[in-house]
Coordinates of C-alpha atoms in Angstrom, one line a residue:
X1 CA 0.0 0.0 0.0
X2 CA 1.0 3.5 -0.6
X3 CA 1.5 6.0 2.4
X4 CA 1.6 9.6 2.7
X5 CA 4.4 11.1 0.9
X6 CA 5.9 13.3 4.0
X7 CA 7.2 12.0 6.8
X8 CA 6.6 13.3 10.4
X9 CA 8.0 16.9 10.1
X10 CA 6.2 17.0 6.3
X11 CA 8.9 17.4 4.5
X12 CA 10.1 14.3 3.0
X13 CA 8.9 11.6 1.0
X14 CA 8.1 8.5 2.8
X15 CA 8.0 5.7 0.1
X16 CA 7.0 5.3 -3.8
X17 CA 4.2 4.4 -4.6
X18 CA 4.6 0.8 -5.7
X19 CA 2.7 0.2 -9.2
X20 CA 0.6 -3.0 -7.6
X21 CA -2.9 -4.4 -8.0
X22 CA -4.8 -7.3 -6.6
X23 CA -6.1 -10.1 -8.7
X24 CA -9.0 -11.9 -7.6
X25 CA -7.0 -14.8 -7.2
X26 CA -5.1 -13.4 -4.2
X27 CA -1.4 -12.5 -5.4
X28 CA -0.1 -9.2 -6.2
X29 CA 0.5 -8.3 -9.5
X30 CA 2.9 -6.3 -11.0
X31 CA 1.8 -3.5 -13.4
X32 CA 4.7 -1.6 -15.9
X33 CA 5.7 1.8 -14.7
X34 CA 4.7 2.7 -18.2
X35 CA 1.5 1.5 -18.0
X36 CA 0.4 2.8 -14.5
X37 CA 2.1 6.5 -15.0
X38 CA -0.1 6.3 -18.2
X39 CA -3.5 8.3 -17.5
X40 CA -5.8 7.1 -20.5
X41 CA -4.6 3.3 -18.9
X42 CA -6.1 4.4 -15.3
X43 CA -8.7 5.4 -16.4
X44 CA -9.4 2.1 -18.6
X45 CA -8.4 0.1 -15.6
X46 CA -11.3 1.8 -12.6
X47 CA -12.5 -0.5 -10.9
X48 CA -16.5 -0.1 -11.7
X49 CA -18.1 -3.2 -10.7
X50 CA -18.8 -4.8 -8.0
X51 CA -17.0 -8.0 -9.1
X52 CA -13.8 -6.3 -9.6
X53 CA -13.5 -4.4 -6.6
X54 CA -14.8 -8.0 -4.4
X55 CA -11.9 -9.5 -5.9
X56 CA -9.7 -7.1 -4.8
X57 CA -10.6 -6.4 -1.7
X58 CA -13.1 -8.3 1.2
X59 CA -15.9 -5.7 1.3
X60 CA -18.3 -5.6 4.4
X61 CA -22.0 -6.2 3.8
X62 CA -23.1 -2.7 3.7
X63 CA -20.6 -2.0 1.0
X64 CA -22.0 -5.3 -0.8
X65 CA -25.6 -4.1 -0.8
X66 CA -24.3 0.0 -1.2
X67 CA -22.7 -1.1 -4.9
X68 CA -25.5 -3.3 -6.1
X69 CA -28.0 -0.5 -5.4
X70 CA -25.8 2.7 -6.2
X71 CA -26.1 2.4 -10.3
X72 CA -29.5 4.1 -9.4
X73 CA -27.7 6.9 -7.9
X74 CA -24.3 7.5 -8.4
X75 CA -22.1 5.0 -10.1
X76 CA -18.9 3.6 -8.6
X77 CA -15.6 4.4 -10.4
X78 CA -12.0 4.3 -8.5
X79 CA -8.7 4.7 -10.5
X80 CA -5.8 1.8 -9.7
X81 CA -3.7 4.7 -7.9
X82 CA -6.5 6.0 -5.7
X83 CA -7.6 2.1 -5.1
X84 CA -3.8 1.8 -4.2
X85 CA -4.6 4.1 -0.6
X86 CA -7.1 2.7 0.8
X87 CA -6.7 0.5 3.5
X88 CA -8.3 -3.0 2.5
X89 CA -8.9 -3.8 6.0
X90 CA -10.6 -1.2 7.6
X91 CA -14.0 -0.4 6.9
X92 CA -13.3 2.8 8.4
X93 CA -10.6 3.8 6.0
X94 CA -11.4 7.6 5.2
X95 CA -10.4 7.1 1.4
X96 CA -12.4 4.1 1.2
X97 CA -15.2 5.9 2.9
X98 CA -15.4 8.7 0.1
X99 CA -15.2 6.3 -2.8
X100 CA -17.3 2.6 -1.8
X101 CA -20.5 2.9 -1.9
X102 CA -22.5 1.8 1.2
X103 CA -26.1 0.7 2.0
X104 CA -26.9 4.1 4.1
X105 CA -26.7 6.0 0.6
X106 CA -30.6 4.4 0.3
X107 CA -31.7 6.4 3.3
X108 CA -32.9 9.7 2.2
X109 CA -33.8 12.7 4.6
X110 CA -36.8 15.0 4.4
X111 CA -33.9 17.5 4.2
X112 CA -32.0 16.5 1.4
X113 CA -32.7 17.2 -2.1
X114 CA -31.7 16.3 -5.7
X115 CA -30.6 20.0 -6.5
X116 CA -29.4 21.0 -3.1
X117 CA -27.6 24.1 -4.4
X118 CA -30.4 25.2 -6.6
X119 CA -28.4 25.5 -9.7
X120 CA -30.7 24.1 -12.2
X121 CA -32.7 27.0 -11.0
X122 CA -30.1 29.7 -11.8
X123 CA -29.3 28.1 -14.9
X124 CA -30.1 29.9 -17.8
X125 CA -28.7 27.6 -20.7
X126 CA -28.0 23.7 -20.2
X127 CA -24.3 23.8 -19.0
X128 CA -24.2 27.3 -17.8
X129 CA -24.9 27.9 -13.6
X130 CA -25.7 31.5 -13.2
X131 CA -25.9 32.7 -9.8
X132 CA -23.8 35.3 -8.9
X133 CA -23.5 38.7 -11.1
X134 CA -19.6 38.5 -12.1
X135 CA -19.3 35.2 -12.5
X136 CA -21.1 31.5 -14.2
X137 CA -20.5 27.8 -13.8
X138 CA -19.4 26.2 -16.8
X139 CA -20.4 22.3 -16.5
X140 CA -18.1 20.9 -19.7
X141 CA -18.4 17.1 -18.7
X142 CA -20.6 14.6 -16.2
X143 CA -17.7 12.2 -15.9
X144 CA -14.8 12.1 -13.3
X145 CA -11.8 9.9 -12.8
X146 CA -13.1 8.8 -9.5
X147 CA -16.9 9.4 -8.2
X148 CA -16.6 11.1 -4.6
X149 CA -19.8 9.2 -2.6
X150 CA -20.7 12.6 -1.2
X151 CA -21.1 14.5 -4.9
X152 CA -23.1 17.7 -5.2
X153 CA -24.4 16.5 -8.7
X154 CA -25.1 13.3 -8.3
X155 CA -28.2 14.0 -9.8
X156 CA -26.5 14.3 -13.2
X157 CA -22.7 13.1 -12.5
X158 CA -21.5 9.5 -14.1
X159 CA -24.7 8.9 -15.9
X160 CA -26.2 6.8 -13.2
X161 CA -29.2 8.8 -11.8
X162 CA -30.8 8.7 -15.1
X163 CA -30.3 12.3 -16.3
X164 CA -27.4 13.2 -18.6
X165 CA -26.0 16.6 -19.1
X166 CA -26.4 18.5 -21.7
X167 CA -24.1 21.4 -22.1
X168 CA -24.5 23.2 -25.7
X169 CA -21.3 24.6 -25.5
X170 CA -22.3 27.0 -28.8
X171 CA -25.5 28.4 -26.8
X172 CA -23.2 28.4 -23.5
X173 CA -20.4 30.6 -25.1
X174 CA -23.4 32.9 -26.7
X175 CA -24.5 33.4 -23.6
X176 CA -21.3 34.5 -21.3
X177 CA -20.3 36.8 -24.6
X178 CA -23.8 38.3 -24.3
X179 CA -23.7 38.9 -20.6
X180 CA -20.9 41.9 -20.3
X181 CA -20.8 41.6 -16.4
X182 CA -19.4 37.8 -16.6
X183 CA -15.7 38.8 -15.9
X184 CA -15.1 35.0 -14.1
X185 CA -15.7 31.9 -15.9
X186 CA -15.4 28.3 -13.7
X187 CA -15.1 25.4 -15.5
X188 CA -16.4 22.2 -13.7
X189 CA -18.9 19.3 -13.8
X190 CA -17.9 16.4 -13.6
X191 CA -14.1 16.9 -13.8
X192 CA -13.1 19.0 -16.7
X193 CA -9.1 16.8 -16.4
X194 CA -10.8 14.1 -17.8
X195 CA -10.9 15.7 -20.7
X196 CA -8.2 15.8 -24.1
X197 CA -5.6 18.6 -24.1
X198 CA -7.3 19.2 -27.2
X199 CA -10.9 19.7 -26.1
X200 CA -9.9 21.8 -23.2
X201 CA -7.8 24.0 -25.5
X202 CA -10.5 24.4 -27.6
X203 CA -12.7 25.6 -24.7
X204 CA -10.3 27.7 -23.0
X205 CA -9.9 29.0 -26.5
X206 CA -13.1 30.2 -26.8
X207 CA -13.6 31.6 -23.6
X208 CA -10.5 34.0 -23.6
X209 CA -11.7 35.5 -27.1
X210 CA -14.2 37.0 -24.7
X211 CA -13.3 40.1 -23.6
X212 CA -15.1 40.6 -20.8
X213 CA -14.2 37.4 -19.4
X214 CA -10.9 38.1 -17.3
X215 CA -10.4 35.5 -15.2
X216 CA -10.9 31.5 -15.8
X217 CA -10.9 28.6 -13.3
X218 CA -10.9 25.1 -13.1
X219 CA -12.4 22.6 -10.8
X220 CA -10.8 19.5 -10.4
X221 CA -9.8 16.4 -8.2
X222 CA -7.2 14.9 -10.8
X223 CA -4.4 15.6 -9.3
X224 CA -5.2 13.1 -6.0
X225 CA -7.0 10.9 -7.6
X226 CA -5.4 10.5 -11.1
X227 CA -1.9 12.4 -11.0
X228 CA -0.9 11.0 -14.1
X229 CA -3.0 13.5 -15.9
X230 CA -0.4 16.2 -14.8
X231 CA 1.7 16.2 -18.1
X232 CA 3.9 18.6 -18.7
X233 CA 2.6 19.0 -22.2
X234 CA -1.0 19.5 -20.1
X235 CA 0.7 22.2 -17.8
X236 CA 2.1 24.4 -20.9
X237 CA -1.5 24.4 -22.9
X238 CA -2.6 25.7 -19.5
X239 CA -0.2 28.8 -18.8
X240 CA -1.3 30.1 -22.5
X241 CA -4.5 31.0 -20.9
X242 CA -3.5 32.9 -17.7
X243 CA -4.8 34.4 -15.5
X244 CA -6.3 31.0 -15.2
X245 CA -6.7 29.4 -11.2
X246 CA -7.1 25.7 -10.5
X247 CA -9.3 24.5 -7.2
X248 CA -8.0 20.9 -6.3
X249 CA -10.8 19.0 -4.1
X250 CA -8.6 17.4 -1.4
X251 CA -10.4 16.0 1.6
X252 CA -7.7 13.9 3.7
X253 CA -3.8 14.0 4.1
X254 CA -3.2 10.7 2.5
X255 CA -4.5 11.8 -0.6
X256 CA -1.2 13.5 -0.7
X257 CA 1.0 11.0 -1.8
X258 CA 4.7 11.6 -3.6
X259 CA 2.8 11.4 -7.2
X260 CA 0.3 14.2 -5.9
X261 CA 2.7 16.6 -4.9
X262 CA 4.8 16.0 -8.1
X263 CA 1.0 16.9 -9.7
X264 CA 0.2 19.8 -8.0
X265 CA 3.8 21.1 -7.9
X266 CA 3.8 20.9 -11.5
X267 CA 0.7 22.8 -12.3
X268 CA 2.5 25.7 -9.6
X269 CA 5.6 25.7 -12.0
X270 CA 3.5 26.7 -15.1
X271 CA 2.2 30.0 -13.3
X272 CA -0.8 28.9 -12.1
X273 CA -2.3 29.4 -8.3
X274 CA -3.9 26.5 -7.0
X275 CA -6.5 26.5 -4.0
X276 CA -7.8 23.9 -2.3
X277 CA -11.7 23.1 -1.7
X278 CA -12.3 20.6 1.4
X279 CA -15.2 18.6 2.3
X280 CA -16.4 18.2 6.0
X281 CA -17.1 14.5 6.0
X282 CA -18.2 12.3 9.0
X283 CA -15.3 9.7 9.9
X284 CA -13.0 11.2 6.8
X285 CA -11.6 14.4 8.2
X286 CA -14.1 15.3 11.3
X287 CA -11.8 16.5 13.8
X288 CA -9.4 19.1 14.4
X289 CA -5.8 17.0 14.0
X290 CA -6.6 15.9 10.1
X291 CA -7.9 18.9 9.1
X292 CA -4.7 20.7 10.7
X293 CA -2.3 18.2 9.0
X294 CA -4.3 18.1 5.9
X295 CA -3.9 22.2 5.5
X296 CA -0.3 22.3 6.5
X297 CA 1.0 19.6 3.8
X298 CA -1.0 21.7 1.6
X299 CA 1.0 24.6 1.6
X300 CA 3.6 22.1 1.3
X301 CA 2.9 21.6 -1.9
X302 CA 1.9 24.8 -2.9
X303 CA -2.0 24.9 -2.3
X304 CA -3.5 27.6 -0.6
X305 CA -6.1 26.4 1.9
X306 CA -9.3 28.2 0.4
X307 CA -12.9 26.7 1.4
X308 CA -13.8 24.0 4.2
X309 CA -17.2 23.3 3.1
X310 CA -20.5 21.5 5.2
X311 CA -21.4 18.9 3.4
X312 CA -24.2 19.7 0.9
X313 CA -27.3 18.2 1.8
X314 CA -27.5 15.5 -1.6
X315 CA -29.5 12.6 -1.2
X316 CA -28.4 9.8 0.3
X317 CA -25.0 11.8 2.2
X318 CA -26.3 12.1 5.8
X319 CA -24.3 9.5 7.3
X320 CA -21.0 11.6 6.4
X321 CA -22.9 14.6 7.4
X322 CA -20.8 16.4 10.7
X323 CA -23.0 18.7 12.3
X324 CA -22.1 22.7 11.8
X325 CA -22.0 23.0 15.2
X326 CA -19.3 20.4 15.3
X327 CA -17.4 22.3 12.6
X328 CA -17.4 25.6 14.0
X329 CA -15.8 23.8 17.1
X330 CA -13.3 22.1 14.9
X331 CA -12.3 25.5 13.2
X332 CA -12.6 26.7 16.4
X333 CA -9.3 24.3 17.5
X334 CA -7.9 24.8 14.1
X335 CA -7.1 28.8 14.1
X336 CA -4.3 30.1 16.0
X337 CA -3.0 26.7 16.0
X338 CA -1.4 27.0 12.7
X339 CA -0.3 29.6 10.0
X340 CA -3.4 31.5 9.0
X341 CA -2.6 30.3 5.5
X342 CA -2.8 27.2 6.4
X343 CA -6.8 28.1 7.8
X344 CA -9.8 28.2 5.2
X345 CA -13.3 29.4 5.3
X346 CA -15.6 27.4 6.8
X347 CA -18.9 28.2 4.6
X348 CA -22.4 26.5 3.8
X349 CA -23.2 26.4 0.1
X350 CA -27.3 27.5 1.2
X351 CA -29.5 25.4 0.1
X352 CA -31.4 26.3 -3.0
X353 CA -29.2 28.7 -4.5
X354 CA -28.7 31.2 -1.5
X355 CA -24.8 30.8 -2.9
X356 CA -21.9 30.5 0.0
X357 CA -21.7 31.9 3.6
X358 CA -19.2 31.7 6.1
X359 CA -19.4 30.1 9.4
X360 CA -17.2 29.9 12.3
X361 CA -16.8 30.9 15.7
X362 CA -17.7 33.9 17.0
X363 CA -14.4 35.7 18.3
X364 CA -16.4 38.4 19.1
X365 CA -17.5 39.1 23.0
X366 CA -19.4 42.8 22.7
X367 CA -19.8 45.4 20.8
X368 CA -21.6 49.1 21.0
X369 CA -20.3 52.4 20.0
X370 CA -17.3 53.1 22.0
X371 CA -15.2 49.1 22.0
X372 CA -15.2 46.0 21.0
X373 CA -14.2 42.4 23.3
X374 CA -12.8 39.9 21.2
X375 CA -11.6 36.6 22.4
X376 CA -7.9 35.1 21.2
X377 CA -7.4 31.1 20.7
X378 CA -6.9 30.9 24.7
X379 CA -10.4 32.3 25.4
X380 CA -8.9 35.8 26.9
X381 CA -11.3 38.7 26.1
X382 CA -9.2 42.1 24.9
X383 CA -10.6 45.3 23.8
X384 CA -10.7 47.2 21.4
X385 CA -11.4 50.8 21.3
X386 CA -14.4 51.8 18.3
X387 CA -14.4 54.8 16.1
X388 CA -17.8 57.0 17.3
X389 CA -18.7 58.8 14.2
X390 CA -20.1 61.0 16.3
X391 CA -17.3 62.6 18.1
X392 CA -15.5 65.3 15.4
X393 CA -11.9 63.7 14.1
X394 CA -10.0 66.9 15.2
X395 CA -11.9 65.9 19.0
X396 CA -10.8 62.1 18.8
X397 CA -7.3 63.2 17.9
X398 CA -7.0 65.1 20.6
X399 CA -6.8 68.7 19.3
X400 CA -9.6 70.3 20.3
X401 CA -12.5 71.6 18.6
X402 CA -12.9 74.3 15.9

């Protein structure tokens, strides 16, 4: 098995990964470096089915009953590498936990919804997620490397749920070059890394013949889950298009393996700024100490520490729902603890379309006209005098009146 690619002060690697997979027969086979470093080859080689992943590994029964019953949902799709970190005898592995489907994904809540972020509401063209005034959502695939269990769009992700996505990308681009206020485009879906250098050039192409459109982004969990994809000849297309940002989905320090850094260290070298977007998942990252670790070794390799978000309320995701009130205490133990790089912003995407708001603890005691008390990371209060715009400035600084 692969382990995470620092060591104790998270620095150094720790060990190669070692190009390894199961048969069903028992024995490890050996796969060619050329063949596993290969991306188009991981992604033929997922494990999809629940007769390939049972002869790999000895799955529990609510994992059993969780694949037969999750084509009606969300399918189950795991690259080799990613399949390579789990640990195949614990249950309560976190990467297994994100990526094996499991019975409780039948139990829906009178909470949860299909759409929970209301963007087929704010959608004004298939494939185009309008809901803020500067900026849209550009959904360019439904497919990923690797299907996360807790995914915002399972309703249309991997084909399974019975819709498809439908993205015009003529009557998409027609609509961002009609719309002068668009200034930020955010391609996502699906993962857009799934995609040929050539179709993504093609897009990106498009998109910065736009005037208007200054800034493009990309949403993608590649480089954890399928490294390989992080060519070089991937990373120069990009850095023709700057500005251009990439958000990596990383929800747990293992997911940072040697290969991964290499990835994400690449992308850095061609100019481009990578943030990170976190999940709060129930027995994945749900306490203070993996978060922490997770965020440092991010800055590690490069990754700025950008959104810690509450799981959105999808169907079927309540058992690795963590309560907010839990999270606030967890970001709670988090800040001051650490660089305040290394600290993201705890936020709820509202449900039905009410867009992203922060959370967190309150450091604030009191507050009226003349001070403020703020609390520090050890609980003492301080104060903090307030500007009355009441009293003349010439009075406040102490020179009298006119």
């Amino acid at each position: 098995m692969m382990k995470s690619c620092f060591s104790d002060t998270g620095r150094e690697p720790l060990s190669r990964p070692k190009f390894f997979l199961k048969t069903p027969q028992g024995p490890w086979t050996r796969v060619r470096a050329s063949c596993w470093n290969d991306w188009h080859w991981q992604l033929r080689q997922r494990i999809a089915s629940y007769e390939k992943l049972s002869g790999l590994m000895r799955l529990v029964p609510a994992e059993e009953e969780g694949i037969r019953t999750s084509g009606g949902r969300l399918a189950m799709s795991i690259t080799p590498y990613f399949f390579n970190l789990i640990d195949p005898d614990n249950p309560a592995c976190p990467i297994r936990r994100q990526v094996v489907p499991r019975t409780e994904e039948t139990v829906e809540t009178v909470s949860e919804l299909s759409d929970p972020c209301g963007e087929d509401e704010h959608s004004p063209v298939p494939g185009v997620v309008h809901r803020y005034g500067d900026r849209v959502l550009l959904l360019v695939t439904d497919r990923c490397a690797t299907y996360c269990r807790h995914c915002t769009r399972s309703r249309m992700v991997s084909g399974a749920g019975g819709r498809t996505l439908e993205t015009d990308m003529d009557r998409a681009l027609d609509y961002i070059r009609g719309h002068r206020e668009i200034r930020d485009v955010l391609l996502s879906g699906g993962d857009p890394l799934v995609l040929s250098d050539g179709r993504l050039a093609f897009i990106l192409n498009r998109l910065r013949a736009i005037k208007h459109v200054e800034f493009l982004r990309i949403g993608t969990r590649a480089p954890v889950v399928l490294p390989q994809r992080i060519t070089p000849a991937l990373c120069a297309m990009l850095r023709r298009f700057h500005p251009l940002w990439i958000s990596v989905h990383v929800n747990h320090p293992r997911e940072l393996t040697a290969e991964s850094r290499t990835a994400l260290e690449r992308l850095a070298d061609a100019g481009i700024p990578l943030g990170s977007q976190s999940v709060l998942l129930a027995g994945v990252n749900d306490d203070a100490e993996t978060l922490r670790e997770l965020f440092e070794k991010l800055l590690i390799c490069r990754v700025r520490p950008y959104y810690l978000y509450q799981c959105d309320l999808a169907r079927g995701t309540s058992h690795l729902r963590v309560s907010v009130r839990r999270g606030i205490g967890i970001m709670d133990a988090i800040r001051g603890h650490t660089s305040g790089y290394a600290v993201p912003t705890y936020v709820i995407d509202a449900p039905g379309g009410g867009g992203k708001i922060p959370v967190g603890p309150n450091y604030i005691v009191a507050h009226d006209r003349r001070r403020i008390l703020i609390r520090n990371r050890s609980g003492k209060v301080y104060e903090y005098p307030e500007i009355d715009p009441l009293v003349p400035r010439l009075e406040r600084a102490g020179c009298g009146g006119v």
